[in-house]
mmCIF file with all atom_site columns, C-alpha atoms in Angstrom:
data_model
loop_
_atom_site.group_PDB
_atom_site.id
_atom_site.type_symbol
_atom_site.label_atom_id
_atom_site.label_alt_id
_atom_site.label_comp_id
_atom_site.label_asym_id
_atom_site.label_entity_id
_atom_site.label_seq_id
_atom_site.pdbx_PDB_ins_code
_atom_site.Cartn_x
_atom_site.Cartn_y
_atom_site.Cartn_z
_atom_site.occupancy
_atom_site.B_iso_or_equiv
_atom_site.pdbx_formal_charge
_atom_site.auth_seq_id
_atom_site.auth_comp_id
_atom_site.auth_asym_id
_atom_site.auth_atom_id
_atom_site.pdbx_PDB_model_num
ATOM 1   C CA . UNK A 1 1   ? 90.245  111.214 19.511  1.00 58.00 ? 1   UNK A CA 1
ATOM 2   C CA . UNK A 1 2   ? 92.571  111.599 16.397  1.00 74.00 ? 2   UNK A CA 1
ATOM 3   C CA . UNK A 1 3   ? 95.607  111.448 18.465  1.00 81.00 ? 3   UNK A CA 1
ATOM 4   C CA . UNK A 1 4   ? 94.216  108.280 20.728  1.00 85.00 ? 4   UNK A CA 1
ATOM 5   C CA . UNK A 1 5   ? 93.306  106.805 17.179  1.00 82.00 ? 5   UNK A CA 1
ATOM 6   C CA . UNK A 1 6   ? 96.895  106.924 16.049  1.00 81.00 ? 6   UNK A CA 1
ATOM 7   C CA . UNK A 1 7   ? 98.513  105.546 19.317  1.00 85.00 ? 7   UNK A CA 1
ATOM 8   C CA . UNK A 1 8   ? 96.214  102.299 18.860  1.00 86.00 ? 8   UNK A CA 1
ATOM 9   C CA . UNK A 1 9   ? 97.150  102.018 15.338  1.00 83.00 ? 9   UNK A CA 1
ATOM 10  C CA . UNK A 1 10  ? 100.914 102.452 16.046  1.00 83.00 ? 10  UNK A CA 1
ATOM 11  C CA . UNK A 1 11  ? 100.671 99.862  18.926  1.00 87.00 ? 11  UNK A CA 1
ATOM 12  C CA . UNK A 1 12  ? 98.509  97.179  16.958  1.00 84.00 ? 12  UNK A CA 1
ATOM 13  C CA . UNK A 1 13  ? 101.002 97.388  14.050  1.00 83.00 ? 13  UNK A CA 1
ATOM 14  C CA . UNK A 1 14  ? 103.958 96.671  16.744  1.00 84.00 ? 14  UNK A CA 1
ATOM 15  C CA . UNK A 1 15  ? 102.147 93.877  17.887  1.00 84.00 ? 15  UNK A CA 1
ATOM 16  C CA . UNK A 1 16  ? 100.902 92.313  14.455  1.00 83.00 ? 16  UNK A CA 1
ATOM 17  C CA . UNK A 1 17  ? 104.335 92.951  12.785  1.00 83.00 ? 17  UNK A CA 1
ATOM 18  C CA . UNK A 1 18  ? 106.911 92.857  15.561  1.00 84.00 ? 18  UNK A CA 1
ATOM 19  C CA . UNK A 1 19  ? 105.962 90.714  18.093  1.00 82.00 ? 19  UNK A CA 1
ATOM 20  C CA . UNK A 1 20  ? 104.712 87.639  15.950  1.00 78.00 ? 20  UNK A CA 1
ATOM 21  C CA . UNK A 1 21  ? 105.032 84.847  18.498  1.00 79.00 ? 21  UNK A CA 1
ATOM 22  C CA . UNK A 1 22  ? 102.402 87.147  20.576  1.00 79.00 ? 22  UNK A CA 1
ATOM 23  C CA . UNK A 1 23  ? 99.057  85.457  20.886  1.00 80.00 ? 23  UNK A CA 1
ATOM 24  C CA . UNK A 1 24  ? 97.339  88.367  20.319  1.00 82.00 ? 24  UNK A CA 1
ATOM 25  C CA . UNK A 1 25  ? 98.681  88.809  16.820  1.00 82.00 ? 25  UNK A CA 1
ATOM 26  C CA . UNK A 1 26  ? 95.844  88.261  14.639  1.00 81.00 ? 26  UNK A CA 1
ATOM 27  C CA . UNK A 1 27  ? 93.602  89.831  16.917  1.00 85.00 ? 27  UNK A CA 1
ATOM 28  C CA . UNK A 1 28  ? 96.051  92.752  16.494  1.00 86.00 ? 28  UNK A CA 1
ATOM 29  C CA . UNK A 1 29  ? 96.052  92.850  12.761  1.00 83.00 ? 29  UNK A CA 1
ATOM 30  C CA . UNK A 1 30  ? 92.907  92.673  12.169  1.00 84.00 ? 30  UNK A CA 1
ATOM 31  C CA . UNK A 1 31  ? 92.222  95.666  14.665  1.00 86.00 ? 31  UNK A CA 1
ATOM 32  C CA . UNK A 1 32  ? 94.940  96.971  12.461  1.00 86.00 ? 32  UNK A CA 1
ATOM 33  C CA . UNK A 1 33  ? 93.129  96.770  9.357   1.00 83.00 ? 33  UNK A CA 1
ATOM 34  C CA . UNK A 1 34  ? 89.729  98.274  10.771  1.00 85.00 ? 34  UNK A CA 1
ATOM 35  C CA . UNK A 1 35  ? 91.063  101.454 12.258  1.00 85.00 ? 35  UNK A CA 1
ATOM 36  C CA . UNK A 1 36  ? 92.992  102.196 9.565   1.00 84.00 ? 36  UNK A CA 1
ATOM 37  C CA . UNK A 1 37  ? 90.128  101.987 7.266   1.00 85.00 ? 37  UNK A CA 1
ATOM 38  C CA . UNK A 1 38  ? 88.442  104.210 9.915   1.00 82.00 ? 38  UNK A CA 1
ATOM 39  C CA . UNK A 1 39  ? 91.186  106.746 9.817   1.00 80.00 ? 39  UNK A CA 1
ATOM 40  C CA . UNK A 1 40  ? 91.688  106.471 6.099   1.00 81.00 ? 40  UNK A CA 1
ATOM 41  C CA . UNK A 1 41  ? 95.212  105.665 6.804   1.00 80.00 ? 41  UNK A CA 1
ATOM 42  C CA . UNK A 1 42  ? 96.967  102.976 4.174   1.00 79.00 ? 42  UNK A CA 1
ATOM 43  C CA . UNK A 1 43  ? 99.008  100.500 5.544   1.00 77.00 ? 43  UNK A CA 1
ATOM 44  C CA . UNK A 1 44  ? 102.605 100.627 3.794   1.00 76.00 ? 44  UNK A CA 1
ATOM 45  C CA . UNK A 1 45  ? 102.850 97.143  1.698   1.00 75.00 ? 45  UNK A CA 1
ATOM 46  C CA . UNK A 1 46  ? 106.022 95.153  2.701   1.00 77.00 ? 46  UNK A CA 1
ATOM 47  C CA . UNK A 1 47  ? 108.586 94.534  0.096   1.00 83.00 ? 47  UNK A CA 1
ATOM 48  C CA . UNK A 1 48  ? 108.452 90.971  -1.316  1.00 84.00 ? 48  UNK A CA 1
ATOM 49  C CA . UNK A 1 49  ? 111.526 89.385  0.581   1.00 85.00 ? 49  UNK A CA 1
ATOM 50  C CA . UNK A 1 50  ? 109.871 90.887  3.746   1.00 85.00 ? 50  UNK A CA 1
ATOM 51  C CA . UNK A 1 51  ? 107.154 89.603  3.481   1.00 85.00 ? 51  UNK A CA 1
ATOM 52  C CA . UNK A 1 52  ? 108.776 86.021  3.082   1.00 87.00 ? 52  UNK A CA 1
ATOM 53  C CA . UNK A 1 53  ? 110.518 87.249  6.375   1.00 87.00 ? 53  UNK A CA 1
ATOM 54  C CA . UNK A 1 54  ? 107.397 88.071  8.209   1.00 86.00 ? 54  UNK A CA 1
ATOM 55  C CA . UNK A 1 55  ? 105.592 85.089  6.956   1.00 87.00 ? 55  UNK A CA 1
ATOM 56  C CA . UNK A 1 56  ? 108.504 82.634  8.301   1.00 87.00 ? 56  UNK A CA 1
ATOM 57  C CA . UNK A 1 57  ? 108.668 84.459  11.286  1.00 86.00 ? 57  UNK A CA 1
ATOM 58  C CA . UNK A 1 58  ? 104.379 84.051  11.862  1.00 86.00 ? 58  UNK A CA 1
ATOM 59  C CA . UNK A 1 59  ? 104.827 80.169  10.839  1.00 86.00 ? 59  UNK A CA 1
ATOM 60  C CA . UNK A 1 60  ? 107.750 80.064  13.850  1.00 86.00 ? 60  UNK A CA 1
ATOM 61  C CA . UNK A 1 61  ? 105.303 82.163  16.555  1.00 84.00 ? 61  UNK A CA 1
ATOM 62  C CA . UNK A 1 62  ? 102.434 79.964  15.357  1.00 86.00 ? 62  UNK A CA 1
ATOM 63  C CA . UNK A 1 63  ? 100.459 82.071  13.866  1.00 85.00 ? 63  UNK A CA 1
ATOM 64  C CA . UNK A 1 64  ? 99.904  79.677  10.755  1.00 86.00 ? 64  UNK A CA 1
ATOM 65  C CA . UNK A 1 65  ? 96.709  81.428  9.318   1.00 86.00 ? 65  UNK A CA 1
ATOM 66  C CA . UNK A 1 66  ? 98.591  84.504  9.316   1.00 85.00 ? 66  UNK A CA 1
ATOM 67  C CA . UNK A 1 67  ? 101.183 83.158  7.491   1.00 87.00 ? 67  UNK A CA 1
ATOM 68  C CA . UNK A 1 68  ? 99.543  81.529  4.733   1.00 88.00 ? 68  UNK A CA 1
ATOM 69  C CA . UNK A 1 69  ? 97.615  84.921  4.094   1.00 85.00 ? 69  UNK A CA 1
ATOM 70  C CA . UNK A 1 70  ? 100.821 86.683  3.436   1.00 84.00 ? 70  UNK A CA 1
ATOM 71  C CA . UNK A 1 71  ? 101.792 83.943  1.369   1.00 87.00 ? 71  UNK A CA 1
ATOM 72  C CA . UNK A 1 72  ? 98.555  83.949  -0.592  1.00 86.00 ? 72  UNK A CA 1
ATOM 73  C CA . UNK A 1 73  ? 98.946  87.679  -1.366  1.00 83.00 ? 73  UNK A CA 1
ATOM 74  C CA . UNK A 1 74  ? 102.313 87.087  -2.748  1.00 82.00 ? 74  UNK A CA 1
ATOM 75  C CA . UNK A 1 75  ? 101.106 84.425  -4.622  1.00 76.00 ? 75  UNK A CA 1
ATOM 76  C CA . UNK A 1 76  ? 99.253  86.822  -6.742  1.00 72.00 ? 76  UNK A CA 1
ATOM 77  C CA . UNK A 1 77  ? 102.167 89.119  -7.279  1.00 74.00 ? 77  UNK A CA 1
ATOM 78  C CA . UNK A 1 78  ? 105.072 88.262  -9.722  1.00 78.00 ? 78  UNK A CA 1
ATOM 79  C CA . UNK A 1 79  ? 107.768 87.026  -7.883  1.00 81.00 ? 79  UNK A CA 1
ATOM 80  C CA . UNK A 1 80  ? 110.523 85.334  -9.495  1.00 83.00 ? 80  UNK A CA 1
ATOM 81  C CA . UNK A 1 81  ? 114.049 84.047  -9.202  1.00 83.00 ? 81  UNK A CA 1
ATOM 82  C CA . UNK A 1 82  ? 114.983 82.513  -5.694  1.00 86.00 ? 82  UNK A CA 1
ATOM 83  C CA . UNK A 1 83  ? 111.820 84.965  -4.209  1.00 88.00 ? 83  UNK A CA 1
ATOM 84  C CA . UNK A 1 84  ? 109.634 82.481  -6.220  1.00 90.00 ? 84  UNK A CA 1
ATOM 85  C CA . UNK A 1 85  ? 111.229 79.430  -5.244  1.00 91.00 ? 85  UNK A CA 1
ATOM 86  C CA . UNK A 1 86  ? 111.375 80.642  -1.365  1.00 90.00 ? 86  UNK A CA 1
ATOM 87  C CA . UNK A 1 87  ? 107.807 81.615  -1.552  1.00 90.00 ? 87  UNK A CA 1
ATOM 88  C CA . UNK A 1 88  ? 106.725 78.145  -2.991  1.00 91.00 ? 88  UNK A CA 1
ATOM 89  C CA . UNK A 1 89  ? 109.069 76.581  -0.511  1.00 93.00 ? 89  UNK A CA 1
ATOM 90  C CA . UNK A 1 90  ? 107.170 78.505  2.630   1.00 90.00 ? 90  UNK A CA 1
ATOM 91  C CA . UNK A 1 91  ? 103.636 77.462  1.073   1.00 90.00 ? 91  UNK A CA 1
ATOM 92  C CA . UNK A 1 92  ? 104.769 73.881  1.381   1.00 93.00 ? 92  UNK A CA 1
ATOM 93  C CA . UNK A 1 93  ? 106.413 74.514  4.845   1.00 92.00 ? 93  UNK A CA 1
ATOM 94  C CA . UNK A 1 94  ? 102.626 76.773  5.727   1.00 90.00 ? 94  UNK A CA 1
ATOM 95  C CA . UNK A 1 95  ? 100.196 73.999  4.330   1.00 92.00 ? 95  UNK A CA 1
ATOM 96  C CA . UNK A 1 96  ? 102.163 70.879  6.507   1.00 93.00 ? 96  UNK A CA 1
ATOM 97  C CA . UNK A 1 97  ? 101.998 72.749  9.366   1.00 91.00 ? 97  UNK A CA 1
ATOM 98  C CA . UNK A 1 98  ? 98.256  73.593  8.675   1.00 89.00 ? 98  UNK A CA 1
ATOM 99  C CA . UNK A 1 99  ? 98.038  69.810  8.079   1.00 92.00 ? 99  UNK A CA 1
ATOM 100 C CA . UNK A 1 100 ? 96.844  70.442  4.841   1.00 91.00 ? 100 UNK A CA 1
ATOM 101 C CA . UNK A 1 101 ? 98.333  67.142  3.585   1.00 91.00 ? 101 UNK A CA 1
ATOM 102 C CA . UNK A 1 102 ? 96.830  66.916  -0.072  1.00 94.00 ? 102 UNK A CA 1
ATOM 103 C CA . UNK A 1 103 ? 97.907  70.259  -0.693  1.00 92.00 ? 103 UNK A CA 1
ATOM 104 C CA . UNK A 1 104 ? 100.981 70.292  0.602   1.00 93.00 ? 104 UNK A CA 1
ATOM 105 C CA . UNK A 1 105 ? 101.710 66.981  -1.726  1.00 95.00 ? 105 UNK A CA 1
ATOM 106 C CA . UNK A 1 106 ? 100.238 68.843  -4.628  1.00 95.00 ? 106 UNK A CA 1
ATOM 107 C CA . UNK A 1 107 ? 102.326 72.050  -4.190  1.00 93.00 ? 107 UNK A CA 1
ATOM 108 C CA . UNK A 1 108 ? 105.840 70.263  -3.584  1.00 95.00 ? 108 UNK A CA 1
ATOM 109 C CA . UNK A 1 109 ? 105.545 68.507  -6.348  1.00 95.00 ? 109 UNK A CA 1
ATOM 110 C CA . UNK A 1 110 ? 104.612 71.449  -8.689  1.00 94.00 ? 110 UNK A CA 1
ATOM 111 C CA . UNK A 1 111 ? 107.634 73.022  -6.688  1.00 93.00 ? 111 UNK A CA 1
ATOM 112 C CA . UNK A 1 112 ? 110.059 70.070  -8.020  1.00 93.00 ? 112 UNK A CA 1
ATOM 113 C CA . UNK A 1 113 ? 108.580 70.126  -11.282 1.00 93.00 ? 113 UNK A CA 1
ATOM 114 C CA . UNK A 1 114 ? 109.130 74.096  -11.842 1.00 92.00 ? 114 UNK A CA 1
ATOM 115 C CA . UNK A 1 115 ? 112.553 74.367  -10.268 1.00 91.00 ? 115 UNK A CA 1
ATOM 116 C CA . UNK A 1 116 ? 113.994 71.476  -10.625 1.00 90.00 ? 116 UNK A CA 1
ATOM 117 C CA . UNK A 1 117 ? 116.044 69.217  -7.854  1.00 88.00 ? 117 UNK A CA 1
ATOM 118 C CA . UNK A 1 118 ? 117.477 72.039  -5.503  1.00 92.00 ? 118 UNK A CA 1
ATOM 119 C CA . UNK A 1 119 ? 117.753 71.624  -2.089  1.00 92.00 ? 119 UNK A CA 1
ATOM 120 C CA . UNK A 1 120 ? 114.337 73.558  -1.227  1.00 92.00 ? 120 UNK A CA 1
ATOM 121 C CA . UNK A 1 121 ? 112.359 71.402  -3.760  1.00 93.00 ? 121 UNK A CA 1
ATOM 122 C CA . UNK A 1 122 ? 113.966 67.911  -2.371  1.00 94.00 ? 122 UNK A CA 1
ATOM 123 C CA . UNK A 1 123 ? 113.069 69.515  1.400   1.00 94.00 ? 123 UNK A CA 1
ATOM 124 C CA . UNK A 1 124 ? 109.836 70.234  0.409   1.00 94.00 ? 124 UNK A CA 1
ATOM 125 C CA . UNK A 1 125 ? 109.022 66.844  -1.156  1.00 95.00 ? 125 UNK A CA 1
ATOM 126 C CA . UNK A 1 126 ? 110.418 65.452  1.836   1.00 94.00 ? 126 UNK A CA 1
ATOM 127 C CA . UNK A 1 127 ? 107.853 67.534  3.903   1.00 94.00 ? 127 UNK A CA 1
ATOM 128 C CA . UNK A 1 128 ? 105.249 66.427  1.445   1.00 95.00 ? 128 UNK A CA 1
ATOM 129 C CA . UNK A 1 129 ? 106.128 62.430  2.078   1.00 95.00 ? 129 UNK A CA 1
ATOM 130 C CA . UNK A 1 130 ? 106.036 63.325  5.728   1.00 94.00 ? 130 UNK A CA 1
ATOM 131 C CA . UNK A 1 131 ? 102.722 64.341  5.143   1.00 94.00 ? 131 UNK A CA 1
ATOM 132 C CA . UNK A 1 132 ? 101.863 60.826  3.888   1.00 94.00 ? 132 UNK A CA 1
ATOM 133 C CA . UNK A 1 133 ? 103.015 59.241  6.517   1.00 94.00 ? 133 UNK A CA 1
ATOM 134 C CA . UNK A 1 134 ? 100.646 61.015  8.081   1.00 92.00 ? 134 UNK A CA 1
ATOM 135 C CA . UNK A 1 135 ? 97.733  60.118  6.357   1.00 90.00 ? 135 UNK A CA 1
ATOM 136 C CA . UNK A 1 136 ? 99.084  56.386  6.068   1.00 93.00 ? 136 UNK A CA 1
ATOM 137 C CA . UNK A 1 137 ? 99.716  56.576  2.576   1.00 93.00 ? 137 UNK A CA 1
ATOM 138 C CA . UNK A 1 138 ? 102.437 54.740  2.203   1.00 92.00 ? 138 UNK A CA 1
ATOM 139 C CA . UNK A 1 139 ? 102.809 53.918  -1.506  1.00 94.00 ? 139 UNK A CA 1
ATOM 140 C CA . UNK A 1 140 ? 102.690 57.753  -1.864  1.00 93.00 ? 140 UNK A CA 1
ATOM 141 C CA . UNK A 1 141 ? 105.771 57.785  0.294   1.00 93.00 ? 141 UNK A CA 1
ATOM 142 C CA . UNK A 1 142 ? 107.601 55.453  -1.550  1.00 94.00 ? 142 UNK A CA 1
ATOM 143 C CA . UNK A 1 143 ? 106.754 57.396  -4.700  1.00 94.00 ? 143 UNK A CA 1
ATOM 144 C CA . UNK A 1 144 ? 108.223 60.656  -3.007  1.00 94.00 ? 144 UNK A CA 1
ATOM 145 C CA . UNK A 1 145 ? 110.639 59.048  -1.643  1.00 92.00 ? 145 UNK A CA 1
ATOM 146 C CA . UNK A 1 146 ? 111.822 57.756  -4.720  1.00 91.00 ? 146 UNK A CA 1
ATOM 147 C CA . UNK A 1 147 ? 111.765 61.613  -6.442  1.00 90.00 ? 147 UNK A CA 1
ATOM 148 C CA . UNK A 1 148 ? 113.921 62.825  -3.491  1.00 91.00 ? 148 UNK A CA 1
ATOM 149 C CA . UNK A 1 149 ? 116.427 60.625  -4.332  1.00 90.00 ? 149 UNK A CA 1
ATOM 150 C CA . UNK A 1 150 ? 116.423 60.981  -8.280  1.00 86.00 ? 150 UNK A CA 1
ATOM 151 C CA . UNK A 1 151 ? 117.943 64.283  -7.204  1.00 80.00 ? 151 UNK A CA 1
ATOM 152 C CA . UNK A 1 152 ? 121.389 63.406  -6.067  1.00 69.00 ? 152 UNK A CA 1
ATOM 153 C CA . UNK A 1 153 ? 122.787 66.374  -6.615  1.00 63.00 ? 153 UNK A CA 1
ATOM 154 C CA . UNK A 1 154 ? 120.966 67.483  -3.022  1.00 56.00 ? 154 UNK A CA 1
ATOM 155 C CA . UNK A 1 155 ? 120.566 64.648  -1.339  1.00 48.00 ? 155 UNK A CA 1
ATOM 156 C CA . UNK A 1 156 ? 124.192 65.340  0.582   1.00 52.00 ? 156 UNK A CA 1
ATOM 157 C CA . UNK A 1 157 ? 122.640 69.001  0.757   1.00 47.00 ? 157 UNK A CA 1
ATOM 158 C CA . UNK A 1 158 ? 119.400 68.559  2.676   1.00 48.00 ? 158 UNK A CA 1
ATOM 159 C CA . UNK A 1 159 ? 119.826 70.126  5.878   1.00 50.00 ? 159 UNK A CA 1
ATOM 160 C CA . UNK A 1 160 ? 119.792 67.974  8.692   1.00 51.00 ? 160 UNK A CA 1
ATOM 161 C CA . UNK A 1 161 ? 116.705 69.954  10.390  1.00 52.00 ? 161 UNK A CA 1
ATOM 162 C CA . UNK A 1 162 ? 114.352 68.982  7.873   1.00 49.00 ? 162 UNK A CA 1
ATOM 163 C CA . UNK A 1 163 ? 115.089 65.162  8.100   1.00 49.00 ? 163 UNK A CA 1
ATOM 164 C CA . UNK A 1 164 ? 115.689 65.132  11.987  1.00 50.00 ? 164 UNK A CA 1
ATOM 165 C CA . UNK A 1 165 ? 112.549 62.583  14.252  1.00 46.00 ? 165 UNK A CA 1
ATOM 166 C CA . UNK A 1 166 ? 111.064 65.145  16.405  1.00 47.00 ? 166 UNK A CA 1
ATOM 167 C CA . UNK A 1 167 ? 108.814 63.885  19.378  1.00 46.00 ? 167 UNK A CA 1
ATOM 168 C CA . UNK A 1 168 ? 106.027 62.866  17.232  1.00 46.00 ? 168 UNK A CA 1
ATOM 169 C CA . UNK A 1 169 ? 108.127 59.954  16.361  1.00 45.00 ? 169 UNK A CA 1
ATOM 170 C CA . UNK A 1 170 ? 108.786 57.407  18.537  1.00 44.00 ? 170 UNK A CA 1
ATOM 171 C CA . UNK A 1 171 ? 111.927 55.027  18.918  1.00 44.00 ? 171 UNK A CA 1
ATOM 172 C CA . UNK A 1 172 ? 110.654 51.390  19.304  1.00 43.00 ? 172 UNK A CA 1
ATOM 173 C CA . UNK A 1 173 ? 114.126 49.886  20.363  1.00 42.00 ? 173 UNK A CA 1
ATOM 174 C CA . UNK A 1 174 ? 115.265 52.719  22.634  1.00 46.00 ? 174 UNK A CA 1
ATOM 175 C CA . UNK A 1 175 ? 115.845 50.970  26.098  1.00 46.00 ? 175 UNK A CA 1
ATOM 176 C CA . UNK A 1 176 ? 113.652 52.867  28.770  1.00 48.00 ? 176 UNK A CA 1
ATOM 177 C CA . UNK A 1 177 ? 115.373 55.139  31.035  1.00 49.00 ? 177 UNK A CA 1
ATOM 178 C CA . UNK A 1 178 ? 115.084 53.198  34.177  1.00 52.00 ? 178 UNK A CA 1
ATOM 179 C CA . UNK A 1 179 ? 116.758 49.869  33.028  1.00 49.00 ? 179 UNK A CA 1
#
């Protein structure tokens, strides 16, 4: 039973860790967590910057409550330096995805305000005015949009990804296909 017991936990970690596009993730960690509370086995903490990796890398499977967990528990660690910064940066990135609009509003701007205009802050503020578009607020994207260009320093900087129309947003004046 020992033996069977170890195999599960081995393969559950692949999955949770390894494979985080996998749709079965979370079910997978969470198994992960049980058995090895069964087994009395601890589960070796990731570094800080690995974590950041495995938490970008569970917001680009989709596994967005995953993600934000491992972002929470880091939260409550010290980080600092660029760590701090990325992890505030992938909060802000985390809550838009989780349409969490408020928050992610709330959080860029405390990013911006702690580290100043660099390129993650004005990207984040940018997701944050995105957000408001969401909710129709549109003095509040005036009033970010404003911020992200009092840093001018980055504005050359921001990386086209983070500005680029995806689907959600139509063109009005493209000419349809067939004319």
């Amino acid at each position: 039973a020992s033996g069977k017991r170890r195999e599960a936990l081995r393969v559950y970690t692949e999955v949770y860790f390894k494979q985080t596009g996998s749709p079965f993730g979370r079910a997978a960690g969470m198994a992960m967590v049980r058995l090895a509370k069964l087994t009395h086995r601890k589960i070796r903490p990731l570094t800080v910057k690995a974590s950041l990796v495995f938490a970008k890398r569970c917001l680009g499977g989709g596994r967005l409550l995953d993600a934000m967990g491992v972002l929470d528990s880091l939260s409550k660690a010290k980080v600092s330096g660029e760590e701090a910064e990325e992890l505030a940066y992938e909060r802000v990135a985390c809550l838009y995805a989780l349409r969490k609009n408020d928050r992610t509003v709330a959080e860029a701007e405390a990013m911006a305000v702690h580290f100043g205009c660099t390129k993650k802050a004005a990207s984040a503020l940018l997701k944050a005015a995105w957000s408001c578009v969401r909710d129709g607020k549109h003095k509040e994207v005036l009033r970010l949009a404003e911020k992200i260009l009092a840093c001018k320093n980055v504005g050359d900087d921001i990386d086209r990804k983070s500005t680029r129309l995806n689907s959600s947003h139509t063109d009005i004046s493209r000419m349809p296909s067939s004319a």
